[in-house]
Amino acid sequence: MPNEPYLPGDVLGLYFLSLSVHGLVRGTDTELGRDADTGGQVLYVMDQARILAQQPEIQLVEVLTRQVWDKRVDVSYSEPREEVADGVRIVRLPFGPRRYLRKESLWPYLPSMVDQIMRLVRARGRAPDLIHGHYADAGFVGAQVAKILGVPFIFTGHSLGRVKKVRLLDQGQPAEGLEERYRFSQRIEAEEGALETAALVIASTRQEVREQYQIYDHYQPDRMVVIPPGVDLSRFSPAAPGDGQGYGAIGQEVDRFLADPGKPLIMAMARPDERKNFGTLVKAFGENRGLREKANLLLVMGNREDIREMPGGAKRVLTETLVLIDRYDLYGSVAYPKGHGSEDVPELYRKAAASGGVFVNPALTEPFGLTLLEAAASGLPVVATNDGGPQDILEACKNGVLVDPQDSDSLGRKLLEAIDYPDRWKSWSDNGKEGVHRHFTWKAHAKRYLSEVEKALGGLPAEEGIRSLSRRRRLPRLDRILLTDIDDTLTGNSEALEAFRSALEGAGSNVGFGIATGRTLDRALEALEELGVRAPDILITATGTEIHYGEPLVVDRSWERQINYRWQPWQVRDSLLAMAGVESWDEDAGTPFRLRFRLDPETGPNLAEIRRRLRRGGFRVIATLDHETDLDVTPVRASPGLAIRFLSHKWNLPPSRILVAGDSGNDADMLSGETLGVVVGNHTPELEEIRDLPRVFFAERDHAWGVLEGIQHYQFFDDIRIPDEDNL
Ligand code: UDP
């Protein structure tokens, strides 16, 4: 974990965090297409970071991703820090297992990333001015961090779970396996959360907004903006006439496959992903006699060593493609190089353009399609799927034709036509070169980006950032805090409670004590008095909606202000009371930031329906149900877990010095992450879900005995140690 201060204290420029969690992220020689998770997004994020850092307003863009130690991938992905260019840096955070994981497996570890980012921000001594999360995973992490720090958040989904799910079901995939394989429920929930938190959502195409974001509950048209990415024009340019006929080693590599390398090349390049639809392309080529006579096919499908050892999806696509090549006996007219570097990619486009060929993108769907811009910049006309990005690109550039990706006959015909008419080929090639310069440069992207950010943020209330927080008074004596739930964690066994009380009395004055409970402040104080435990230093009450300090019970106003964001209690109340089976209830336990209702399970809507209706009403809230009837609604920025992270940050106490104990499902949010979690033996079944997380200790014993066991487990009152981890 890098901990030197990276930023001079008196920096004036803006500091942006860009989060891109999955795949293999690095600044040079990006291994695009190496696997299903390392594609256009990596390039987008890096190119965007580079161009933003070139703007005079911006001082630093840090790209945060996961640190990976795995002999299957390059050692560069384990470097904690990579200086990419002036003002651009990649920071790799070591959360989760060390090995490379596919994106669907990252979910349990994302709360750890949140904590590590908070630690990073503390080390910097300065909060970022803006956080931009890319894809659902970074959307989740970025939204959490933005909430804790109170800084604006921008979200770019790149592709969205709901849409993918519908598409897979439409294709006849059985519903059962989908969840396990793709983790849709987590992904969609993360996307909803990110959309809800975002001050601005940046999409690449109009269709993305219309067909993808619009089907989300938190879709807010006024926060959406379409800013297409650019293409790096210093990398992609047409070959000068008579220039480099061989196109380097990669040119020879391609020619090696071909009986007549002089024919026009039909070039496709994409990750070996089912969505990219290589099969239909090979079929189109294989079944069109004219095309086979006149052209060669070039399939660039990432890099591979041994197909048999590749992940399932890539293995299927590559095997199927090779089988089809054999089925149509395309030997001598199709090239499928085994590997290439990023420096080879521009050569391939140039070679295809010089041959009078065409670029084809037959993907079933294409949210953007950077390859089309790269082809256009290289003077290579395109034949592309009639979907999102290609529609916008072809409309702007007029450099080719759209096709139905499911119709292999028509695909074959259109490819043949594209290479058959030299005049039209030439005008498509010229249009592409010109159109890209006019509409798709990163420079234009950066300009729009900053002006949209300014517009969006101009209207937001000034929120508190770390700068003002860190100047405040601290809880000076404490270097660790024990935070525990009350009901069924502390209570339930008087002997255990007695032992807990005396352990706490005996702990040093450096050990803070706090409670985190669903009870209101009054009811929590009542309970504590009854239990006879010492007055807490910190009280997190009413499900994370209130924070108070010490005996004078000082309210944390900055927490109040932070969670007050878009909280409209009266409107929420009205909207809930308008639902059949929902009644006001337990007014005493209601607080300014927690509404309570009683739900009739027979006649009322279920929780999912209630959440849906609230979202549709535009409310940014968390709704939880206890015992089937007790419905609580709190602001979206409040939860016990977020309150603890806020405290950790504010009082400069790393999560590894905060022990959190709880017993029930409501506590899950505060028990996961980098804090030291303790689950007491008498816990409710929902907590089983977090059993395998790191830093969550499941005690054998019940109630306060369990808390004591946890204290011992982490040696929390002495030299704290975290079993199975050597660092602290
Ligand atoms: N790419 C590559 N080698 C490959 C496949 C793709 O270098 O074998 C690059 C390609 O040049 C482009 C990016 O990866 O820059 C793919 O972006 P696109 O938007 O077309 O597709 P995505 O991977 O995002 O679905």
mmCIF file with all atom_site columns, C-alpha atoms in Angstrom, residues 196-303:
data_model
loop_
_atom_site.group_PDB
_atom_site.id
_atom_site.type_symbol
_atom_site.label_atom_id
_atom_site.label_alt_id
_atom_site.label_comp_id
_atom_site.label_asym_id
_atom_site.label_entity_id
_atom_site.label_seq_id
_atom_site.pdbx_PDB_ins_code
_atom_site.Cartn_x
_atom_site.Cartn_y
_atom_site.Cartn_z
_atom_site.occupancy
_atom_site.B_iso_or_equiv
_atom_site.pdbx_formal_charge
_atom_site.auth_seq_id
_atom_site.auth_comp_id
_atom_site.auth_asym_id
_atom_site.auth_atom_id
_atom_site.pdbx_PDB_model_num
ATOM 1   C CA . GLU A 1 196 ? -28.778 6.685   -8.063  1.00 0.00 ? 196 GLU A CA 1
ATOM 2   C CA . THR A 1 197 ? -25.618 8.248   -6.671  1.00 0.00 ? 197 THR A CA 1
ATOM 3   C CA . ALA A 1 198 ? -24.270 9.683   -9.892  1.00 0.00 ? 198 ALA A CA 1
ATOM 4   C CA . ALA A 1 199 ? -24.402 13.390  -10.521 1.00 0.00 ? 199 ALA A CA 1
ATOM 5   C CA . LEU A 1 200 ? -23.737 12.605  -14.160 1.00 0.00 ? 200 LEU A CA 1
ATOM 6   C CA . VAL A 1 201 ? -23.916 9.476   -16.291 1.00 0.00 ? 201 VAL A CA 1
ATOM 7   C CA . ILE A 1 202 ? -21.737 9.474   -19.377 1.00 0.00 ? 202 ILE A CA 1
ATOM 8   C CA . ALA A 1 203 ? -22.802 7.233   -22.226 1.00 0.00 ? 203 ALA A CA 1
ATOM 9   C CA . SER A 1 204 ? -21.130 6.762   -25.587 1.00 0.00 ? 204 SER A CA 1
ATOM 10  C CA . THR A 1 205 ? -24.182 6.531   -27.830 1.00 0.00 ? 205 THR A CA 1
ATOM 11  C CA . ARG A 1 206 ? -27.781 7.673   -27.978 1.00 0.00 ? 206 ARG A CA 1
ATOM 12  C CA . GLN A 1 207 ? -28.996 4.115   -28.200 1.00 0.00 ? 207 GLN A CA 1
ATOM 13  C CA . GLU A 1 208 ? -27.219 3.249   -24.985 1.00 0.00 ? 208 GLU A CA 1
ATOM 14  C CA . VAL A 1 209 ? -29.308 5.878   -23.222 1.00 0.00 ? 209 VAL A CA 1
ATOM 15  C CA . ARG A 1 210 ? -32.518 4.902   -24.949 1.00 0.00 ? 210 ARG A CA 1
ATOM 16  C CA . GLU A 1 211 ? -32.344 1.132   -24.728 1.00 0.00 ? 211 GLU A CA 1
ATOM 17  C CA . GLN A 1 212 ? -29.997 0.414   -21.896 1.00 0.00 ? 212 GLN A CA 1
ATOM 18  C CA . TYR A 1 213 ? -30.143 3.023   -19.153 1.00 0.00 ? 213 TYR A CA 1
ATOM 19  C CA . GLN A 1 214 ? -33.804 3.743   -19.664 1.00 0.00 ? 214 GLN A CA 1
ATOM 20  C CA . ILE A 1 215 ? -34.866 0.370   -18.336 1.00 0.00 ? 215 ILE A CA 1
ATOM 21  C CA . TYR A 1 216 ? -33.312 1.120   -14.933 1.00 0.00 ? 216 TYR A CA 1
ATOM 22  C CA . ASP A 1 217 ? -35.364 2.383   -11.995 1.00 0.00 ? 217 ASP A CA 1
ATOM 23  C CA . HIS A 1 218 ? -32.868 5.150   -11.340 1.00 0.00 ? 218 HIS A CA 1
ATOM 24  C CA . TYR A 1 219 ? -32.701 6.348   -14.887 1.00 0.00 ? 219 TYR A CA 1
ATOM 25  C CA . GLN A 1 220 ? -32.807 10.156  -14.782 1.00 0.00 ? 220 GLN A CA 1
ATOM 26  C CA . PRO A 1 221 ? -32.724 11.696  -18.247 1.00 0.00 ? 221 PRO A CA 1
ATOM 27  C CA . ASP A 1 222 ? -31.494 15.037  -16.975 1.00 0.00 ? 222 ASP A CA 1
ATOM 28  C CA . ARG A 1 223 ? -28.350 13.432  -15.643 1.00 0.00 ? 223 ARG A CA 1
ATOM 29  C CA . MET A 1 224 ? -27.461 11.530  -18.820 1.00 0.00 ? 224 MET A CA 1
ATOM 30  C CA . VAL A 1 225 ? -25.081 12.831  -21.415 1.00 0.00 ? 225 VAL A CA 1
ATOM 31  C CA . VAL A 1 226 ? -23.741 11.256  -24.577 1.00 0.00 ? 226 VAL A CA 1
ATOM 32  C CA . ILE A 1 227 ? -20.046 11.927  -25.098 1.00 0.00 ? 227 ILE A CA 1
ATOM 33  C CA . PRO A 1 228 ? -18.493 9.517   -27.577 1.00 0.00 ? 228 PRO A CA 1
ATOM 34  C CA . PRO A 1 229 ? -14.951 8.368   -26.922 1.00 0.00 ? 229 PRO A CA 1
ATOM 35  C CA . GLY A 1 230 ? -12.191 9.318   -29.286 1.00 0.00 ? 230 GLY A CA 1
ATOM 36  C CA . VAL A 1 231 ? -9.545  7.375   -31.094 1.00 0.00 ? 231 VAL A CA 1
ATOM 37  C CA . ASP A 1 232 ? -5.845  7.903   -30.621 1.00 0.00 ? 232 ASP A CA 1
ATOM 38  C CA . LEU A 1 233 ? -4.984  9.531   -33.931 1.00 0.00 ? 233 LEU A CA 1
ATOM 39  C CA . SER A 1 234 ? -1.280  9.338   -33.258 1.00 0.00 ? 234 SER A CA 1
ATOM 40  C CA . ARG A 1 235 ? -1.587  5.540   -33.321 1.00 0.00 ? 235 ARG A CA 1
ATOM 41  C CA . PHE A 1 236 ? -4.112  5.037   -36.062 1.00 0.00 ? 236 PHE A CA 1
ATOM 42  C CA . SER A 1 237 ? -3.527  6.664   -39.415 1.00 0.00 ? 237 SER A CA 1
ATOM 43  C CA . PRO A 1 238 ? -3.617  5.519   -43.030 1.00 0.00 ? 238 PRO A CA 1
ATOM 44  C CA . ALA A 1 239 ? -0.495  4.076   -44.606 1.00 0.00 ? 239 ALA A CA 1
ATOM 45  C CA . ALA A 1 240 ? 1.366   6.583   -46.720 1.00 0.00 ? 240 ALA A CA 1
ATOM 46  C CA . PRO A 1 241 ? 1.319   5.484   -50.380 1.00 0.00 ? 241 PRO A CA 1
ATOM 47  C CA . GLY A 1 242 ? 4.008   2.950   -51.102 1.00 0.00 ? 242 GLY A CA 1
ATOM 48  C CA . ASP A 1 243 ? 4.863   2.752   -47.457 1.00 0.00 ? 243 ASP A CA 1
ATOM 49  C CA . GLY A 1 244 ? 5.974   -0.388  -45.519 1.00 0.00 ? 244 GLY A CA 1
ATOM 50  C CA . GLN A 1 245 ? 4.507   -3.021  -47.834 1.00 0.00 ? 245 GLN A CA 1
ATOM 51  C CA . GLY A 1 246 ? 5.206   -5.831  -45.409 1.00 0.00 ? 246 GLY A CA 1
ATOM 52  C CA . TYR A 1 247 ? 3.502   -4.341  -42.340 1.00 0.00 ? 247 TYR A CA 1
ATOM 53  C CA . GLY A 1 248 ? 6.148   -5.714  -40.036 1.00 0.00 ? 248 GLY A CA 1
ATOM 54  C CA . ALA A 1 249 ? 6.302   -9.116  -38.461 1.00 0.00 ? 249 ALA A CA 1
ATOM 55  C CA . ILE A 1 250 ? 2.553   -9.222  -37.984 1.00 0.00 ? 250 ILE A CA 1
ATOM 56  C CA . GLY A 1 251 ? 2.082   -8.710  -41.734 1.00 0.00 ? 251 GLY A CA 1
ATOM 57  C CA . GLN A 1 252 ? 4.194   -11.785 -42.405 1.00 0.00 ? 252 GLN A CA 1
ATOM 58  C CA . GLU A 1 253 ? 2.382   -13.659 -39.710 1.00 0.00 ? 253 GLU A CA 1
ATOM 59  C CA . VAL A 1 254 ? -0.914  -13.010 -41.507 1.00 0.00 ? 254 VAL A CA 1
ATOM 60  C CA . ASP A 1 255 ? 0.456   -13.851 -44.937 1.00 0.00 ? 255 ASP A CA 1
ATOM 61  C CA . ARG A 1 256 ? 1.744   -17.167 -43.665 1.00 0.00 ? 256 ARG A CA 1
ATOM 62  C CA . PHE A 1 257 ? -1.866  -18.402 -43.559 1.00 0.00 ? 257 PHE A CA 1
ATOM 63  C CA . LEU A 1 258 ? -2.849  -17.288 -47.045 1.00 0.00 ? 258 LEU A CA 1
ATOM 64  C CA . ALA A 1 259 ? -2.500  -18.913 -50.459 1.00 0.00 ? 259 ALA A CA 1
ATOM 65  C CA . ASP A 1 260 ? -2.882  -15.561 -52.213 1.00 0.00 ? 260 ASP A CA 1
ATOM 66  C CA . PRO A 1 261 ? -2.002  -12.750 -49.808 1.00 0.00 ? 261 PRO A CA 1
ATOM 67  C CA . GLY A 1 262 ? -2.664  -10.126 -52.477 1.00 0.00 ? 262 GLY A CA 1
ATOM 68  C CA . LYS A 1 263 ? -6.471  -10.396 -52.192 1.00 0.00 ? 263 LYS A CA 1
ATOM 69  C CA . PRO A 1 264 ? -8.467  -7.794  -50.224 1.00 0.00 ? 264 PRO A CA 1
ATOM 70  C CA . LEU A 1 265 ? -8.608  -8.606  -46.533 1.00 0.00 ? 265 LEU A CA 1
ATOM 71  C CA . ILE A 1 266 ? -11.937 -8.805  -44.720 1.00 0.00 ? 266 ILE A CA 1
ATOM 72  C CA . MET A 1 267 ? -10.696 -8.016  -41.245 1.00 0.00 ? 267 MET A CA 1
ATOM 73  C CA . ALA A 1 268 ? -12.485 -8.646  -37.936 1.00 0.00 ? 268 ALA A CA 1
ATOM 74  C CA . MET A 1 269 ? -10.909 -7.940  -34.579 1.00 0.00 ? 269 MET A CA 1
ATOM 75  C CA . ALA A 1 270 ? -12.500 -8.496  -31.197 1.00 0.00 ? 270 ALA A CA 1
ATOM 76  C CA . ARG A 1 271 ? -12.174 -10.346 -27.952 1.00 0.00 ? 271 ARG A CA 1
ATOM 77  C CA . PRO A 1 272 ? -13.130 -14.023 -28.286 1.00 0.00 ? 272 PRO A CA 1
ATOM 78  C CA . ASP A 1 273 ? -16.522 -13.375 -26.749 1.00 0.00 ? 273 ASP A CA 1
ATOM 79  C CA . GLU A 1 274 ? -19.807 -14.924 -27.844 1.00 0.00 ? 274 GLU A CA 1
ATOM 80  C CA . ARG A 1 275 ? -21.341 -11.489 -28.325 1.00 0.00 ? 275 ARG A CA 1
ATOM 81  C CA . LYS A 1 276 ? -18.789 -10.679 -31.002 1.00 0.00 ? 276 LYS A CA 1
ATOM 82  C CA . ASN A 1 277 ? -20.355 -13.334 -33.244 1.00 0.00 ? 277 ASN A CA 1
ATOM 83  C CA . PHE A 1 278 ? -17.332 -14.683 -35.091 1.00 0.00 ? 278 PHE A CA 1
ATOM 84  C CA . GLY A 1 279 ? -19.274 -17.829 -36.028 1.00 0.00 ? 279 GLY A CA 1
ATOM 85  C CA . THR A 1 280 ? -21.766 -15.998 -38.250 1.00 0.00 ? 280 THR A CA 1
ATOM 86  C CA . LEU A 1 281 ? -18.917 -14.207 -39.978 1.00 0.00 ? 281 LEU A CA 1
ATOM 87  C CA . VAL A 1 282 ? -17.073 -17.421 -40.817 1.00 0.00 ? 282 VAL A CA 1
ATOM 88  C CA . LYS A 1 283 ? -20.334 -18.888 -42.069 1.00 0.00 ? 283 LYS A CA 1
ATOM 89  C CA . ALA A 1 284 ? -21.033 -15.789 -44.203 1.00 0.00 ? 284 ALA A CA 1
ATOM 90  C CA . PHE A 1 285 ? -17.578 -16.017 -45.723 1.00 0.00 ? 285 PHE A CA 1
ATOM 91  C CA . GLY A 1 286 ? -17.610 -19.783 -46.092 1.00 0.00 ? 286 GLY A CA 1
ATOM 92  C CA . GLU A 1 287 ? -20.981 -19.838 -47.862 1.00 0.00 ? 287 GLU A CA 1
ATOM 93  C CA . ASN A 1 288 ? -20.380 -16.984 -50.282 1.00 0.00 ? 288 ASN A CA 1
ATOM 94  C CA . ARG A 1 289 ? -18.502 -18.308 -53.266 1.00 0.00 ? 289 ARG A CA 1
ATOM 95  C CA . GLY A 1 290 ? -17.786 -14.856 -54.769 1.00 0.00 ? 290 GLY A CA 1
ATOM 96  C CA . LEU A 1 291 ? -16.351 -13.601 -51.523 1.00 0.00 ? 291 LEU A CA 1
ATOM 97  C CA . ARG A 1 292 ? -14.138 -16.650 -51.148 1.00 0.00 ? 292 ARG A CA 1
ATOM 98  C CA . GLU A 1 293 ? -12.793 -16.130 -54.613 1.00 0.00 ? 293 GLU A CA 1
ATOM 99  C CA . LYS A 1 294 ? -12.105 -12.442 -54.261 1.00 0.00 ? 294 LYS A CA 1
ATOM 100 C CA . ALA A 1 295 ? -11.070 -11.958 -50.655 1.00 0.00 ? 295 ALA A CA 1
ATOM 101 C CA . ASN A 1 296 ? -9.246  -13.373 -47.669 1.00 0.00 ? 296 ASN A CA 1
ATOM 102 C CA . LEU A 1 297 ? -10.600 -13.363 -44.142 1.00 0.00 ? 297 LEU A CA 1
ATOM 103 C CA . LEU A 1 298 ? -8.515  -12.099 -41.195 1.00 0.00 ? 298 LEU A CA 1
ATOM 104 C CA . LEU A 1 299 ? -9.721  -12.982 -37.717 1.00 0.00 ? 299 LEU A CA 1
ATOM 105 C CA . VAL A 1 300 ? -7.893  -11.261 -34.874 1.00 0.00 ? 300 VAL A CA 1
ATOM 106 C CA . MET A 1 301 ? -9.275  -12.751 -31.685 1.00 0.00 ? 301 MET A CA 1
ATOM 107 C CA . GLY A 1 302 ? -6.966  -11.660 -28.919 1.00 0.00 ? 302 GLY A CA 1
ATOM 108 C CA . ASN A 1 303 ? -3.951  -13.699 -27.885 1.00 0.00 ? 303 ASN A CA 1
#
